[in-house]
XYZ file of C-alpha atoms in Angstrom:
376
model
C -121.271 8.746 -174.934
C -117.571 8.857 -174.148
C -115.926 6.764 -171.416
C -115.422 8.219 -167.954
C -112.490 10.556 -167.583
C -109.199 8.940 -166.665
C -109.086 8.713 -162.887
C -106.209 9.687 -160.671
C -103.633 7.112 -159.635
C -105.029 4.526 -157.271
C -108.671 5.014 -158.268
C -110.990 2.734 -160.224
C -110.638 2.792 -163.999
C -114.364 2.553 -164.635
C -116.748 3.811 -161.978
C -119.907 3.944 -164.105
C -121.111 1.613 -166.842
C -123.868 2.613 -169.229
C -126.519 -0.102 -169.521
C -128.220 -0.807 -172.822
C -131.868 0.333 -173.009
C -134.544 0.282 -175.726
C -133.919 3.068 -178.244
C -136.764 5.430 -177.425
C -137.034 9.200 -177.699
C -137.627 9.240 -173.950
C -136.599 10.682 -170.598
C -136.260 8.546 -167.450
C -137.195 10.333 -164.230
C -137.099 7.725 -161.440
C -135.852 4.219 -160.658
C -137.236 1.789 -158.048
C -136.669 -1.799 -156.900
C -139.294 -4.381 -155.928
C -139.388 -7.552 -153.828
C -140.263 -9.536 -156.944
C -137.461 -11.839 -158.107
C -137.013 -12.037 -161.864
C -135.867 -14.982 -163.965
C -132.251 -13.958 -163.314
C -132.740 -14.568 -159.584
C -132.341 -10.909 -158.538
C -135.065 -8.369 -157.632
C -136.686 -6.571 -160.536
C -135.857 -2.901 -161.061
C -138.130 -0.458 -162.860
C -137.283 2.853 -164.514
C -140.187 5.219 -165.215
C -140.395 8.280 -167.429
C -141.990 9.567 -170.588
C -141.691 9.585 -174.348
C -141.481 13.001 -175.998
C -143.849 13.314 -178.955
C -144.863 16.129 -181.271
C -148.068 16.630 -179.311
C -146.868 16.108 -175.732
C -145.701 13.270 -173.499
C -146.474 9.553 -173.345
C -145.851 7.357 -170.288
C -143.012 4.841 -170.560
C -141.856 2.057 -168.234
C -138.706 -0.061 -168.495
C -138.127 -3.227 -166.472
C -134.694 -4.639 -165.644
C -134.153 -8.321 -165.004
C -130.476 -8.910 -164.365
C -128.740 -6.385 -166.623
C -131.322 -6.438 -169.449
C -133.816 -3.583 -169.802
C -137.072 -4.133 -171.692
C -140.058 -1.894 -172.331
C -143.167 -2.876 -170.357
C -146.814 -2.034 -171.155
C -148.242 0.823 -169.117
C -151.354 3.055 -169.366
C -150.630 6.506 -170.719
C -151.014 9.336 -168.188
C -148.375 11.597 -169.765
C -145.211 12.429 -167.845
C -144.087 10.293 -164.913
C -142.310 12.480 -162.364
C -142.091 10.280 -159.236
C -142.290 6.615 -158.238
C -141.946 4.280 -155.262
C -142.181 0.562 -154.501
C -143.851 -1.074 -151.497
C -142.790 -4.708 -151.561
C -144.250 -6.171 -154.739
C -146.511 -3.139 -155.370
C -145.376 -0.135 -157.398
C -146.668 3.402 -157.686
C -145.898 6.051 -160.299
C -147.235 9.603 -160.425
C -147.153 12.507 -162.844
C -148.950 15.688 -163.816
C -152.414 16.928 -162.858
C -153.290 14.072 -160.520
C -152.141 11.261 -162.808
C -151.331 8.124 -160.800
C -150.528 4.495 -161.692
C -150.548 1.416 -159.423
C -148.854 -1.884 -160.300
C -149.939 -4.982 -158.428
C -150.585 -8.521 -159.566
C -150.277 -8.614 -163.340
C -149.824 -5.034 -164.485
C -150.219 -1.277 -164.193
C -153.611 0.363 -163.592
C -154.782 3.945 -163.240
C -155.555 5.121 -159.698
C -157.902 7.901 -158.591
C -156.429 10.786 -156.574
C -157.936 13.802 -154.779
C -156.217 16.256 -157.143
C -158.555 19.257 -157.619
C -160.117 19.388 -161.073
C -159.736 23.184 -161.226
C -155.959 22.989 -160.751
C -152.801 21.983 -162.563
C -149.537 20.797 -161.082
C -147.369 17.727 -160.539
C -146.438 15.014 -158.086
C -142.667 15.294 -157.620
C -141.758 12.818 -154.886
C -143.028 9.568 -153.345
C -142.191 7.233 -150.454
C -143.802 4.307 -148.631
C -143.931 2.531 -145.283
C -145.773 -0.544 -146.555
C -148.352 -1.438 -149.216
C -151.099 0.351 -147.255
C -149.084 3.477 -146.427
C -147.810 5.320 -149.512
C -147.090 9.066 -149.675
C -146.825 11.588 -152.530
C -145.776 15.257 -152.568
C -145.790 17.971 -155.189
C -147.446 21.265 -155.961
C -150.580 22.601 -157.603
C -151.906 25.901 -158.875
C -155.587 26.699 -159.208
C -156.500 27.883 -162.675
C -158.324 30.898 -161.239
C -155.132 32.484 -159.883
C -151.354 32.181 -160.055
C -150.784 30.993 -156.487
C -148.903 27.701 -156.178
C -148.883 25.587 -153.023
C -147.367 22.343 -151.840
C -149.402 19.175 -151.363
C -148.989 15.907 -149.458
C -151.315 13.006 -150.206
C -151.457 9.578 -148.526
C -152.685 6.112 -149.567
C -154.186 4.015 -146.749
C -154.854 0.843 -148.724
C -158.308 1.992 -149.848
C -157.873 5.455 -151.288
C -155.789 8.617 -151.453
C -156.455 11.618 -149.190
C -154.829 15.030 -148.808
C -153.149 16.054 -145.556
C -153.369 19.526 -144.018
C -150.104 21.500 -144.196
C -148.771 24.658 -142.511
C -149.448 27.989 -144.214
C -146.145 28.598 -146.021
C -147.222 31.387 -148.375
C -148.669 32.060 -151.803
C -145.980 30.440 -153.941
C -144.279 27.265 -152.755
C -144.025 23.550 -153.456
C -142.668 20.202 -152.294
C -140.366 18.021 -154.375
C -139.113 15.195 -152.137
C -140.288 13.010 -149.243
C -138.749 10.269 -147.112
C -138.807 8.926 -143.575
C -138.290 5.968 -141.283
C -141.964 5.507 -140.359
C -145.332 7.238 -140.561
C -144.396 9.135 -137.379
C -141.052 10.404 -138.696
C -141.547 11.825 -142.193
C -139.557 14.591 -143.891
C -140.700 16.595 -146.944
C -138.578 19.222 -148.721
C -139.069 21.847 -151.384
C -138.956 25.572 -152.000
C -140.816 28.809 -151.377
C -140.638 32.370 -152.664
C -140.626 34.625 -149.617
C -139.999 38.365 -149.982
C -139.082 37.695 -153.642
C -136.291 35.327 -152.582
C -136.318 31.550 -153.119
C -135.769 29.709 -149.850
C -135.609 26.063 -148.840
C -138.651 24.433 -147.213
C -138.324 21.500 -144.795
C -141.409 19.990 -143.159
C -141.624 17.175 -140.591
C -144.597 14.966 -139.725
C -144.688 13.317 -136.264
C -147.818 11.258 -136.848
C -150.191 14.075 -135.877
C -148.999 17.401 -137.302
C -146.664 18.900 -139.879
C -144.079 21.374 -138.599
C -141.782 23.606 -140.632
C -138.119 23.640 -139.599
C -135.677 26.497 -140.127
C -132.913 25.918 -142.679
C -129.523 27.649 -143.014
C -129.333 30.933 -144.913
C -126.354 32.118 -146.968
C -126.075 35.846 -147.822
C -126.435 36.480 -151.548
C -127.638 32.945 -152.304
C -131.086 31.468 -152.838
C -131.874 27.868 -151.869
C -134.106 25.157 -153.334
C -134.302 21.536 -152.140
C -135.155 18.796 -154.632
C -135.024 15.554 -152.633
C -134.542 14.039 -149.174
C -133.426 10.580 -148.044
C -132.653 8.670 -144.860
C -129.090 7.448 -144.424
C -129.146 3.646 -144.424
C -126.689 3.192 -141.565
C -127.986 5.805 -139.091
C -131.503 6.799 -140.136
C -130.479 10.471 -140.242
C -132.003 12.680 -142.950
C -130.079 14.363 -145.767
C -131.463 16.774 -148.365
C -130.080 17.917 -151.716
C -130.865 20.604 -154.259
C -129.198 23.756 -155.490
C -128.146 27.241 -154.404
C -128.365 30.140 -156.883
C -126.028 33.144 -156.814
C -126.844 36.703 -157.849
C -125.773 35.973 -161.435
C -128.265 33.092 -161.656
C -125.594 30.370 -161.563
C -126.539 27.200 -159.695
C -124.320 25.195 -157.341
C -125.072 21.968 -155.416
C -126.824 22.407 -152.069
C -126.624 19.716 -149.389
C -128.057 19.712 -145.877
C -128.326 17.212 -143.022
C -130.452 16.820 -139.897
C -128.218 17.030 -136.815
C -130.790 15.793 -134.321
C -131.686 19.313 -133.238
C -131.669 21.285 -136.495
C -130.703 21.381 -140.157
C -127.149 22.359 -141.120
C -125.254 22.780 -144.374
C -122.871 19.982 -145.283
C -119.762 20.546 -147.426
C -120.362 19.791 -151.105
C -118.341 20.151 -154.325
C -117.979 23.738 -155.515
C -118.474 22.965 -159.207
C -121.487 24.533 -160.913
C -124.581 22.344 -161.206
C -127.477 20.965 -159.193
C -128.495 17.760 -157.446
C -131.894 16.311 -158.390
C -132.164 13.096 -156.375
C -130.605 11.227 -153.457
C -130.813 7.661 -152.155
C -128.566 6.319 -149.440
C -125.241 8.126 -149.808
C -125.433 8.706 -153.584
C -126.857 11.862 -155.159
C -127.183 12.709 -158.859
C -128.069 15.643 -161.090
C -126.332 17.661 -163.781
C -123.339 19.967 -163.941
C -122.354 23.054 -165.883
C -121.049 22.010 -169.291
C -123.878 19.496 -169.746
C -122.184 16.696 -167.807
C -124.017 14.279 -165.577
C -123.334 14.999 -161.907
C -122.901 12.450 -159.114
C -121.703 12.772 -155.542
C -121.072 10.427 -152.610
C -121.540 11.352 -148.953
C -118.483 10.443 -146.923
C -117.838 11.393 -143.309
C -119.583 14.746 -143.062
C -118.945 15.881 -146.654
C -120.059 15.146 -150.210
C -117.437 14.169 -152.805
C -117.996 14.401 -156.526
C -117.797 11.168 -158.500
C -116.517 11.139 -162.059
C -119.258 10.480 -164.592
C -119.250 9.746 -168.352
C -118.996 12.646 -170.756
C -121.624 13.621 -173.354
C -121.207 12.471 -176.951
C -119.731 15.337 -178.950
C -119.517 19.041 -178.081
C -123.309 19.534 -178.151
C -124.333 16.346 -176.358
C -125.866 16.563 -172.896
C -126.390 14.158 -170.007
C -128.838 14.704 -167.147
C -129.489 12.377 -164.204
C -132.941 12.590 -162.576
C -133.219 9.570 -160.272
C -130.989 7.215 -158.301
C -131.387 3.872 -156.533
C -128.877 2.622 -153.953
C -128.334 -1.114 -154.448
C -127.875 -3.676 -151.643
C -124.314 -4.489 -152.796
C -123.162 -0.899 -152.259
C -123.472 0.199 -155.881
C -126.179 2.342 -157.450
C -128.315 2.806 -160.554
C -128.868 6.316 -161.902
C -131.375 7.215 -164.625
C -131.949 10.241 -166.795
C -131.596 11.276 -170.406
C -128.877 11.457 -173.020
C -129.385 14.211 -175.585
C -127.723 13.293 -178.867
C -126.839 16.175 -181.215
C -127.943 15.510 -184.771
C -127.474 17.794 -187.796
C -131.141 18.790 -188.012
C -132.547 18.041 -184.550
C -131.910 16.695 -181.079
C -132.638 13.060 -180.217
C -133.316 11.842 -176.695
C -132.252 8.444 -175.369
C -133.043 6.859 -171.983
C -129.912 6.909 -169.840
C -129.108 4.245 -167.235
C -125.739 4.240 -165.452
C -124.587 1.497 -163.081
C -122.142 2.540 -160.359
C -119.756 -0.271 -159.519
C -119.565 -1.155 -155.802
C -116.016 -2.484 -156.201
C -114.926 0.772 -157.832
C -116.477 2.754 -154.990
C -114.593 0.642 -152.473
C -111.397 1.198 -154.429
C -112.017 4.929 -154.136
C -112.456 4.573 -150.383
C -116.262 4.576 -150.340
C -116.882 1.036 -149.126
C -119.647 -0.957 -147.535
C -123.146 -2.007 -148.452
C -126.451 -0.413 -147.464
C -127.612 -2.293 -144.337
C -130.653 -0.685 -142.727
C -130.049 0.185 -139.107
C -132.317 -1.318 -136.467
C -132.666 2.073 -134.780
C -133.379 5.361 -136.572
C -132.896 8.758 -135.037
C -136.175 10.619 -134.892
C -136.776 14.341 -135.144
C -136.095 14.588 -131.418
C -132.793 12.751 -131.766
C -134.036 9.634 -129.999
């Protein structure tokens, strides 16, 4: 992987640093932090994903103590597509109801209410404590081709599925976040009248309600993730818009207190896959990694490292905002070889000092008061 592109005058010389990981033929999909302090004296960070094999996928987990990543033992449930941490407890979820729970000494399989006659994936997770963990995704019954979104909730004893509004015959959820169990946002997509549109749902503690989202003529919308801003508690959502030629561009929205509105985002081709705090990541046209920072009312693209060689590719799938104002982003580096393509886990560390030098300063203090769906 080549160094970051030379920045403009007055900017940091090295915004992202690639961290060394075990050399596995693997993809990292999410990154989470726990309350457990490692031997280095800082909280442990986990990156979850999967190994690509000739016959399918094998679960992989990496643990970071300080700046050293090591592979950790984990039961195999195939792909990991979402994860969250509730204090010292960790959750990771994947395809067809696969779920893992880490507490005490290691990872264990967990039962879920995923229908046996269906296939699908968990795509997003969040938590409001060890006994209140949430997962979203989509499933499709094998008897038909209809796909629907799902929300499931852990109450400390077991997982249960929550009733959702009737969105249609083909839709799903890909991200979830909130400030409490009475202020939860879930985002995704739906095909309505043969057009892909964004889906935003809100849970007030009793019912889910769908909220209208902005529409742009000639463009389709899909949301991939949602997060709460650390300083205000407002919600932001990211994903992609698709034009009539099938080209994707970043899509960003924000909750204004009374409705969802588009927020300015870079015009370069690409899509955003994940957001945490004010950092969002994904991939761009030309096989570059993509990262953006939310400033005052607008997203600004951050320079990222370039792929190795003309056929190399970098994709970022998950991001974790760090307490010092920096961030960790995870994904995959595709290395072009003469006879095949090799995958390598990708971990990038965004320097907080470099962000401050660029004018994006501050840490991530959680506000004492969070604006609810009613703006209170």
